[in-house]
Amino acid sequence: MPRIRTLLTTIALLAACSSGGGGDPTPDPDPNPDPPSNPPPDPPSNPPPSPPPSAEVTLALRSVVSGLSSPLLLTTPSGDARLFIVEKGGLIRIVKDGSLLSTPFLDVSALVSNGNEQGLLGLAFDPQYAGNGRFFIDYTDTDGNTVVASYRVSSNPDIADPASAEVRLRVDQPYANHNGGHLLFGPDGFLYIGLGDGGAAGDPQEHGQDPRDLLGSMLRIDVSGASGYTSPGSNPHAENAAWAPEVWNIGLRNPWRFSFDRATGDLYIADVGQGDREEINVAPASSGAGRGQNFGWPITEGSACYGASSCDRTGLVEPVLDYTHADGCSVTGGIVYRGTAIPALAGTYFYGDYCSNWVRSFRFVGGQATDRRAWPGLSPGSGVLSFGEDAAGELYILSANGGVYRIVAQ
C-alpha cells in the first residue's frame, strides 16, 4: 500500500489537468475540473521528431540511485561532486561517492503539504555556497501556500542546519495545483522563481495576464541580504509601474522546470498546458532573457488561441515548440547540455513528457527549434518527473519509478 500511495501522489503532481488528449492520469477527481474541450481547429502542430540516425551518437540511461520517493529535482553547488536530490515529501538526499547517504541533508516534511501538486518543489544553491553555505528551497506549507526559505549548512557538510531557516517570500495559493515551484540563480546572481497561475482550470482568477500579481509569473529577486529580499532596479517595474516589483515576465500557466543555458544565458521555460497543448519558450539573453515578456496564458495555450477561434496576440511571445495532447499531456522542462562527456550534444536542449514517458531534444538556432530528435533509449519506463545537472554539466533524468539516471553515450 505505501508504494501505491506514493505512485498516486506522484501522478497527481504533474497531471496537466486536461480533459482532452492524454487526459488526467490521477484517479482522484479534480475539484475544479476543466470545462468541456471544444477547441477551434488547431493550427499546424510541430510534427513529432524522428530518432537520430544510427551513425550518430546513441544515448542510454545509467542508474544512479533507485527507490526514492517522488524525486523532483537534482542539482549541486558549483564545483561540488555530490548530487543533491529533492523528494516531494520534504527530504533532500545526497548521493556521495556513488552512494545514497542514509541521513537526509534536510528534512522539512513537517512543514510541507504533500497533496496533489504540492510538496517540496525546488532547491537552489547560492552561487557563493562554498563560502557562505547558504541555499534556498521552495515548498507549499501546511496551508498550501508557496514559501521560499533560505537555510545554511551545519558544521557537517552533509547535513543542513534546520534552525537556520529564514523565510524570504510567501505567496498565497488559492488552489492546490499549478504551484510551479522551481527556483534557481540566474547568470546575473539574482534568484528566479517560477509560479503557476494559482490553479483550478482556465485561470479563473485571471492571474496569468495581471503583471501586478505574482502568480502566473516568473519572479526575479535579490536575496543577497541576511533576510527578506529586494527587487532589482532592472526588473520591468522600473519602467512600468503597472508591474509588481518582483515580476520578471507573465503569461505562464504552470512552468514545470526552467533553466538557463550556462554557456549563452538563454532562458528556457516549459509550461504545462490546459487540455490541448504543451509548450516550450526560449528567451535569448541577447533580447533580455525574458524580461517583461508575456508568454500568453490564458489568451493562448501553446500556439493556439485558448477556447476561442481567434484572439489578440499583440505583445505575446510565441513558443518555439509546442505539441498537442495526441503526443503527450504534461511537458517536463529540461536543460541544455554543456558537459564534456558527450561533445556531440553541446548546445542540445533535452525535455520530456510525463504522461508519454518520452525524451526529446532540439537546438535553439536563429530563433528556431532546430535539429529536433527523439531518444528512445532515454525513456525511463515511467513518468519523466524532472531533469538534473551536476557541477560538470552532465545531465540526469528523474522518474516516477523512484529512479535517478545519468544520460550517457553507448
Short mmCIF file of C-alpha atoms in Angstrom, two decimals:
data_model
loop_
_atom_site.label_atom_id
_atom_site.label_comp_id
_atom_site.label_asym_id
_atom_site.label_seq_id
_atom_site.Cartn_x
_atom_site.Cartn_y
_atom_site.Cartn_z
CA MET A 1 0.00 0.00 0.00
CA PRO A 2 2.74 2.64 0.70
CA ARG A 3 4.19 2.06 -2.79
CA ILE A 4 0.75 2.56 -4.36
CA ARG A 5 0.13 5.74 -2.36
CA THR A 6 3.49 7.17 -3.43
CA LEU A 7 2.77 6.44 -7.08
CA LEU A 8 -0.65 8.08 -6.95
CA THR A 9 0.80 11.17 -5.27
CA THR A 10 3.47 11.44 -7.94
CA ILE A 11 0.94 11.08 -10.74
CA ALA A 12 -1.18 13.86 -9.24
CA LEU A 13 1.79 16.21 -9.08
CA LEU A 14 2.39 16.51 -12.80
CA ALA A 15 -1.09 15.94 -14.18
CA ALA A 16 -1.92 18.51 -16.83
CA CYS A 17 -5.49 18.81 -15.51
CA SER A 18 -6.76 18.14 -19.00
CA SER A 19 -9.98 16.80 -20.38
CA GLY A 20 -8.67 16.04 -23.87
CA GLY A 21 -5.74 14.17 -25.38
CA GLY A 22 -3.95 12.16 -22.73
CA GLY A 23 -6.44 13.14 -20.04
CA ASP A 24 -5.80 13.47 -16.33
CA PRO A 25 -3.97 10.33 -15.15
CA THR A 26 -4.74 10.81 -11.45
CA PRO A 27 -7.58 8.63 -10.12
CA ASP A 28 -8.74 11.39 -7.78
CA PRO A 29 -11.24 13.73 -9.45
CA ASP A 30 -10.16 17.35 -9.79
CA PRO A 31 -12.37 19.52 -7.53
CA ASN A 32 -12.16 22.17 -10.27
CA PRO A 33 -12.36 20.13 -13.48
CA ASP A 34 -11.63 21.64 -16.85
CA PRO A 35 -14.61 22.76 -18.92
CA PRO A 36 -15.53 20.51 -21.85
CA SER A 37 -12.91 20.81 -24.53
CA ASN A 38 -14.39 22.08 -27.77
CA PRO A 39 -11.43 23.97 -29.21
CA PRO A 40 -11.27 25.63 -32.59
CA PRO A 41 -9.30 23.79 -35.26
CA ASP A 42 -5.66 23.57 -34.27
CA PRO A 43 -3.06 25.41 -36.25
CA PRO A 44 -0.43 23.11 -37.78
CA SER A 45 1.48 21.40 -34.97
CA ASN A 46 5.17 20.66 -34.92
CA PRO A 47 5.50 17.09 -36.25
CA PRO A 48 6.97 14.51 -33.87
CA PRO A 49 10.74 14.24 -34.29
CA SER A 50 12.48 11.25 -35.77
CA PRO A 51 15.02 9.10 -33.94
CA PRO A 52 18.65 10.08 -34.54
CA PRO A 53 20.41 8.40 -37.46
CA SER A 54 22.29 5.28 -36.43
CA ALA A 55 25.60 6.83 -37.48
CA GLU A 56 25.20 9.48 -34.77
CA VAL A 57 25.61 9.17 -31.02
CA THR A 58 23.34 6.69 -29.26
CA LEU A 59 22.21 7.63 -25.78
CA ALA A 60 21.21 5.46 -22.85
CA LEU A 61 20.42 5.74 -19.16
CA ARG A 62 22.77 4.66 -16.38
CA SER A 63 21.14 4.14 -13.00
CA VAL A 64 22.48 6.37 -10.22
CA VAL A 65 20.05 5.58 -7.41
CA SER A 66 16.67 3.87 -7.08
CA GLY A 67 13.91 3.54 -4.52
CA LEU A 68 13.40 7.26 -3.92
CA SER A 69 10.01 8.78 -3.19
CA SER A 70 8.92 11.13 -5.99
CA PRO A 71 12.34 12.62 -6.84
CA LEU A 72 11.61 16.03 -8.35
CA LEU A 73 14.98 17.73 -8.73
CA LEU A 74 18.69 17.04 -8.92
CA THR A 75 21.24 19.81 -8.54
CA THR A 76 24.54 20.57 -6.86
CA PRO A 77 26.62 23.53 -5.71
CA SER A 78 29.22 24.83 -8.13
CA GLY A 79 32.31 22.65 -8.13
CA ASP A 80 30.77 20.05 -5.80
CA ALA A 81 30.99 16.36 -6.73
CA ARG A 82 27.93 15.39 -4.66
CA LEU A 83 24.40 15.14 -6.07
CA PHE A 84 21.52 16.69 -4.10
CA ILE A 85 18.10 15.20 -4.83
CA VAL A 86 14.76 16.69 -3.75
CA GLU A 87 11.96 14.32 -2.74
CA LYS A 88 8.44 15.71 -2.95
CA GLY A 89 7.56 14.73 0.62
CA GLY A 90 10.13 17.10 2.11
CA LEU A 91 13.56 15.44 2.08
CA ILE A 92 16.77 16.49 0.36
CA ARG A 93 19.02 13.47 -0.15
CA ILE A 94 22.71 13.31 -1.06
CA VAL A 95 24.48 10.89 -3.38
CA LYS A 96 28.14 10.93 -2.37
CA ASP A 97 30.88 8.82 -3.96
CA GLY A 98 28.18 6.88 -5.78
CA SER A 99 26.12 6.01 -2.68
CA LEU A 100 22.92 7.45 -1.27
CA LEU A 101 23.57 8.73 2.25
CA SER A 102 21.13 7.39 4.83
CA THR A 103 20.76 10.72 6.67
CA PRO A 104 18.96 13.41 4.67
CA PHE A 105 20.71 16.70 4.05
CA LEU A 106 17.48 18.41 5.15
CA ASP A 107 14.09 17.19 6.33
CA VAL A 108 11.25 19.72 6.12
CA SER A 109 8.46 17.14 5.85
CA ALA A 110 6.72 18.59 8.92
CA LEU A 111 6.46 21.96 7.18
CA VAL A 112 5.19 20.72 3.82
CA SER A 113 1.74 19.99 2.44
CA ASN A 114 2.12 16.98 0.19
CA GLY A 115 -1.17 16.58 -1.66
CA ASN A 116 -1.99 16.91 -5.32
CA GLU A 117 0.75 19.07 -6.91
CA GLN A 118 2.10 20.30 -3.58
CA GLY A 119 5.30 19.43 -1.72
CA LEU A 120 8.96 20.35 -1.58
CA LEU A 121 9.33 21.53 -5.16
CA GLY A 122 12.60 23.44 -5.56
CA LEU A 123 16.20 23.79 -4.39
CA ALA A 124 18.87 26.30 -5.42
CA PHE A 125 22.36 26.78 -4.02
CA ASP A 126 23.74 30.26 -3.54
CA PRO A 127 26.44 30.95 -6.15
CA GLN A 128 28.77 31.58 -3.17
CA TYR A 129 27.72 28.39 -1.37
CA ALA A 130 31.30 27.21 -0.92
CA GLY A 131 31.91 30.27 1.24
CA ASN A 132 28.56 31.07 2.84
CA GLY A 133 26.87 27.62 2.99
CA ARG A 134 23.51 29.10 2.04
CA PHE A 135 20.81 27.52 -0.10
CA PHE A 136 17.13 28.15 -0.88
CA ILE A 137 14.08 25.90 -1.10
CA ASP A 138 10.56 26.33 -2.47
CA TYR A 139 7.70 24.39 -0.88
CA THR A 140 3.98 24.53 -0.21
CA ASP A 141 3.37 24.96 3.51
CA THR A 142 0.69 23.21 5.55
CA ASP A 143 -1.82 25.85 4.44
CA GLY A 144 -0.97 25.12 0.80
CA ASN A 145 0.80 28.42 0.17
CA THR A 146 4.18 28.87 -1.51
CA VAL A 147 7.16 29.55 0.75
CA VAL A 148 10.69 30.38 -0.33
CA ALA A 149 13.15 29.99 2.53
CA SER A 150 16.91 30.05 2.97
CA TYR A 151 18.98 27.64 5.07
CA ARG A 152 22.64 27.14 5.85
CA VAL A 153 24.75 24.03 6.06
CA SER A 154 25.85 22.86 9.52
CA SER A 155 29.40 22.07 10.61
CA ASN A 156 28.83 18.71 8.92
CA PRO A 157 28.94 19.41 5.15
CA ASP A 158 26.42 16.61 4.52
CA ILE A 159 23.76 17.97 6.90
CA ALA A 160 21.97 21.32 6.84
CA ASP A 161 21.13 23.32 9.96
CA PRO A 162 17.30 23.32 10.30
CA ALA A 163 17.50 26.12 12.86
CA SER A 164 18.95 28.44 10.21
CA ALA A 165 15.64 28.68 8.34
CA GLU A 166 14.77 32.17 7.15
CA VAL A 167 11.51 32.66 5.24
CA ARG A 168 12.18 35.06 2.36
CA LEU A 169 8.87 35.06 0.48
CA ARG A 170 5.31 33.83 0.91
CA VAL A 171 2.70 33.71 -1.83
CA ASP A 172 -0.93 32.77 -1.20
CA GLN A 173 -2.17 29.89 -3.37
CA PRO A 174 -5.95 29.82 -3.99
CA TYR A 175 -5.92 26.18 -5.16
CA ALA A 176 -3.74 23.12 -4.62
CA ASN A 177 -2.43 22.81 -8.19
CA HIS A 178 -0.24 24.88 -10.54
CA ASN A 179 2.31 25.84 -7.90
CA GLY A 180 5.32 25.89 -10.22
CA GLY A 181 7.97 25.66 -7.52
CA HIS A 182 11.24 25.72 -9.43
CA LEU A 183 13.84 28.29 -8.47
CA LEU A 184 17.43 28.91 -9.49
CA PHE A 185 20.07 31.60 -9.60
CA GLY A 186 20.49 33.23 -12.98
CA PRO A 187 23.78 34.25 -14.58
CA ASP A 188 23.20 37.70 -13.05
CA GLY A 189 23.24 36.31 -9.49
CA PHE A 190 19.55 37.01 -8.82
CA LEU A 191 17.06 34.33 -7.73
CA TYR A 192 14.41 33.39 -10.31
CA ILE A 193 11.19 31.74 -9.08
CA GLY A 194 8.51 30.14 -11.28
CA LEU A 195 4.89 30.41 -10.10
CA GLY A 196 1.84 28.90 -11.75
CA ASP A 197 -1.47 30.70 -12.21
CA GLY A 198 -2.87 29.61 -8.84
CA GLY A 199 -4.67 26.51 -10.06
CA ALA A 200 -8.12 25.25 -10.97
CA ALA A 201 -8.84 25.28 -14.73
CA GLY A 202 -8.61 28.10 -17.24
CA ASP A 203 -7.09 30.62 -14.81
CA PRO A 204 -10.45 31.57 -13.21
CA GLN A 205 -8.91 34.34 -11.09
CA GLU A 206 -7.13 35.89 -14.07
CA HIS A 207 -3.61 35.83 -12.65
CA GLY A 208 -1.79 34.98 -15.86
CA GLN A 209 -2.32 38.34 -17.55
CA ASP A 210 -2.05 40.51 -14.43
CA PRO A 211 1.51 41.87 -14.04
CA ARG A 212 0.59 43.22 -10.60
CA ASP A 213 0.07 39.66 -9.37
CA LEU A 214 2.92 37.30 -8.51
CA LEU A 215 1.02 34.22 -9.71
CA GLY A 216 1.27 33.15 -13.34
CA SER A 217 4.67 34.76 -13.50
CA MET A 218 8.38 34.35 -13.12
CA LEU A 219 9.87 36.40 -10.30
CA ARG A 220 13.40 37.82 -10.07
CA ILE A 221 14.58 38.93 -6.64
CA ASP A 222 17.77 39.81 -4.80
CA VAL A 223 18.33 37.56 -1.77
CA SER A 224 21.92 38.58 -1.03
CA GLY A 225 20.90 40.06 2.32
CA ALA A 226 20.62 38.11 5.55
CA SER A 227 16.82 38.23 5.47
CA GLY A 228 13.94 39.10 3.19
CA TYR A 229 14.61 40.21 -0.36
CA THR A 230 14.71 43.28 -2.57
CA SER A 231 13.56 43.73 -6.15
CA PRO A 232 16.33 44.60 -8.59
CA GLY A 233 16.06 48.00 -10.20
CA SER A 234 16.48 46.35 -13.59
CA ASN A 235 13.14 44.50 -13.28
CA PRO A 236 10.31 45.64 -15.61
CA HIS A 237 8.68 47.61 -12.78
CA ALA A 238 11.43 50.20 -13.12
CA GLU A 239 9.91 51.24 -16.45
CA ASN A 240 6.29 50.23 -15.92
CA ALA A 241 4.70 50.84 -12.53
CA ALA A 242 1.80 48.57 -13.51
CA TRP A 243 4.10 45.61 -12.89
CA ALA A 244 4.80 44.25 -9.40
CA PRO A 245 8.43 44.96 -8.47
CA GLU A 246 9.27 41.24 -8.25
CA VAL A 247 7.77 40.15 -11.59
CA TRP A 248 10.15 39.35 -14.46
CA ASN A 249 7.63 38.03 -17.01
CA ILE A 250 3.98 36.94 -17.17
CA GLY A 251 1.54 34.69 -19.01
CA LEU A 252 2.54 31.34 -17.50
CA ARG A 253 0.12 28.56 -16.53
CA ASN A 254 2.36 26.14 -14.66
CA PRO A 255 6.07 26.37 -15.51
CA TRP A 256 7.35 22.88 -14.72
CA ARG A 257 11.07 23.48 -14.82
CA PHE A 258 13.01 26.27 -16.44
CA SER A 259 16.74 26.65 -16.94
CA PHE A 260 19.46 28.94 -18.19
CA ASP A 261 21.92 27.74 -20.79
CA ARG A 262 25.14 28.02 -18.81
CA ALA A 263 27.06 28.96 -21.99
CA THR A 264 24.73 31.55 -23.54
CA GLY A 265 22.46 32.70 -20.70
CA ASP A 266 19.34 31.93 -22.78
CA LEU A 267 16.27 31.15 -20.65
CA TYR A 268 14.19 28.03 -21.44
CA ILE A 269 10.72 27.69 -19.88
CA ALA A 270 8.47 24.63 -20.23
CA ASP A 271 4.84 25.50 -19.49
CA VAL A 272 2.27 22.75 -18.85
CA GLY A 273 -0.86 23.18 -20.97
CA GLN A 274 -4.54 23.06 -20.11
CA GLY A 275 -6.33 20.50 -22.24
CA ASP A 276 -4.80 20.60 -25.70
CA ARG A 277 -1.18 21.83 -25.99
CA GLU A 278 2.16 21.77 -24.21
CA GLU A 279 4.78 24.42 -24.89
CA ILE A 280 8.43 25.38 -24.54
CA ASN A 281 9.52 29.01 -24.65
CA VAL A 282 13.05 30.28 -25.19
CA ALA A 283 14.06 33.81 -24.23
CA PRO A 284 17.52 34.65 -25.61
CA ALA A 285 19.93 36.52 -23.37
CA SER A 286 20.55 38.90 -26.27
CA SER A 287 16.96 40.15 -26.02
CA GLY A 288 16.77 40.33 -22.23
CA ALA A 289 16.34 36.67 -21.18
CA GLY A 290 12.59 37.05 -20.84
CA ARG A 291 12.50 40.48 -19.23
CA GLY A 292 8.99 41.94 -19.45
CA GLN A 293 7.74 39.28 -21.84
CA ASN A 294 4.21 37.88 -21.96
CA PHE A 295 4.01 34.16 -22.82
CA GLY A 296 0.29 34.30 -23.49
CA TRP A 297 -1.65 32.22 -20.98
CA PRO A 298 -4.67 32.21 -20.84
CA ILE A 299 -5.09 34.12 -24.10
CA THR A 300 -3.17 31.36 -25.81
CA GLU A 301 -2.33 27.77 -24.98
CA GLY A 302 0.80 26.88 -26.87
CA SER A 303 0.50 28.27 -30.40
CA ALA A 304 -3.33 28.21 -30.36
CA CYS A 305 -5.90 30.64 -29.02
CA TYR A 306 -7.34 29.25 -25.80
CA GLY A 307 -11.03 28.42 -26.02
CA ALA A 308 -11.70 30.73 -28.96
CA SER A 309 -11.43 30.74 -32.73
CA SER A 310 -9.34 33.91 -32.64
CA CYS A 311 -7.56 36.09 -30.12
CA ASP A 312 -5.50 39.25 -29.91
CA ARG A 313 -1.86 38.16 -29.85
CA THR A 314 -0.45 41.67 -29.67
CA GLY A 315 2.62 41.67 -27.45
CA LEU A 316 2.58 37.91 -26.87
CA VAL A 317 5.64 35.71 -27.28
CA GLU A 318 5.07 32.56 -29.31
CA PRO A 319 6.58 29.29 -28.06
CA VAL A 320 9.48 27.92 -30.05
CA LEU A 321 7.90 24.46 -29.82
CA ASP A 322 4.55 23.04 -28.85
CA TYR A 323 2.74 19.73 -29.27
CA THR A 324 -0.82 18.52 -28.92
CA HIS A 325 -2.21 16.04 -26.43
CA ALA A 326 -2.23 13.44 -29.14
CA ASP A 327 1.50 13.28 -28.43
CA GLY A 328 1.65 13.69 -24.64
CA CYS A 329 -0.09 15.57 -21.86
CA SER A 330 2.38 17.23 -19.46
CA VAL A 331 5.69 18.72 -20.57
CA THR A 332 8.73 18.41 -18.33
CA GLY A 333 11.30 21.10 -18.98
CA GLY A 334 14.96 20.21 -19.16
CA ILE A 335 18.43 21.61 -19.61
CA VAL A 336 20.89 22.49 -22.38
CA TYR A 337 23.77 20.04 -22.38
CA ARG A 338 27.12 21.72 -21.64
CA GLY A 339 29.04 18.76 -20.27
CA THR A 340 32.21 17.28 -21.72
CA ALA A 341 31.49 13.53 -21.71
CA ILE A 342 29.43 13.68 -24.93
CA PRO A 343 30.80 16.55 -27.07
CA ALA A 344 28.33 15.89 -29.91
CA LEU A 345 25.49 17.03 -27.64
CA ALA A 346 26.88 20.50 -26.89
CA GLY A 347 24.07 23.06 -27.13
CA THR A 348 21.30 20.43 -27.19
CA TYR A 349 18.23 21.08 -25.02
CA PHE A 350 16.55 17.98 -23.59
CA TYR A 351 12.92 17.83 -22.45
CA GLY A 352 10.30 15.16 -21.82
CA ASP A 353 6.64 14.37 -21.33
CA TYR A 354 5.38 12.95 -18.06
CA CYS A 355 2.43 11.01 -19.49
CA SER A 356 4.08 9.53 -22.57
CA ASN A 357 7.49 8.92 -20.93
CA TRP A 358 9.43 10.08 -23.97
CA VAL A 359 12.55 12.28 -24.06
CA ARG A 360 13.34 14.58 -26.98
CA SER A 361 15.72 17.39 -27.81
CA PHE A 362 16.33 20.37 -30.05
CA ARG A 363 18.92 23.08 -30.61
CA PHE A 364 17.89 26.71 -30.44
CA VAL A 365 19.40 28.36 -33.53
CA GLY A 366 18.30 31.57 -35.21
CA GLY A 367 15.22 31.84 -33.02
CA GLN A 368 14.00 28.37 -34.04
CA ALA A 369 13.92 24.88 -32.54
CA THR A 370 16.21 23.06 -34.97
CA ASP A 371 17.73 19.56 -35.13
CA ARG A 372 14.72 18.05 -33.36
CA ARG A 373 15.37 14.48 -32.17
CA ALA A 374 13.66 11.69 -30.28
CA TRP A 375 15.75 9.50 -27.95
CA PRO A 376 14.06 6.14 -27.34
CA GLY A 377 16.97 4.99 -25.17
CA LEU A 378 16.29 7.77 -22.66
CA SER A 379 12.76 6.76 -21.72
CA PRO A 380 12.89 5.67 -18.06
CA GLY A 381 9.80 3.48 -18.48
CA SER A 382 7.77 5.69 -16.13
CA GLY A 383 6.82 9.35 -15.92
CA VAL A 384 9.62 11.84 -16.59
CA LEU A 385 9.43 13.98 -13.45
CA SER A 386 12.44 16.21 -13.95
CA PHE A 387 15.92 16.68 -15.38
CA GLY A 388 19.04 17.46 -13.39
CA GLU A 389 22.53 18.77 -13.97
CA ASP A 390 25.70 18.17 -11.98
CA ALA A 391 28.58 20.56 -11.47
CA ALA A 392 30.31 19.27 -14.59
CA GLY A 393 27.27 19.89 -16.79
CA GLU A 394 26.30 16.23 -17.20
CA LEU A 395 22.55 15.58 -17.33
CA TYR A 396 20.21 13.30 -15.39
CA ILE A 397 16.60 12.15 -15.65
CA LEU A 398 14.37 11.64 -12.59
CA SER A 399 11.46 9.25 -12.92
CA ALA A 400 8.17 8.46 -11.23
CA ASN A 401 9.52 4.96 -10.61
CA GLY A 402 11.80 6.48 -7.96
CA GLY A 403 14.91 6.23 -10.06
CA VAL A 404 17.60 8.76 -10.98
CA TYR A 405 19.55 8.12 -14.18
CA ARG A 406 22.53 9.71 -15.86
CA ILE A 407 22.43 10.30 -19.61
CA VAL A 408 25.38 8.51 -21.18
CA ALA A 409 26.63 7.62 -24.66
CA GLN A 410 26.68 3.98 -25.64
#
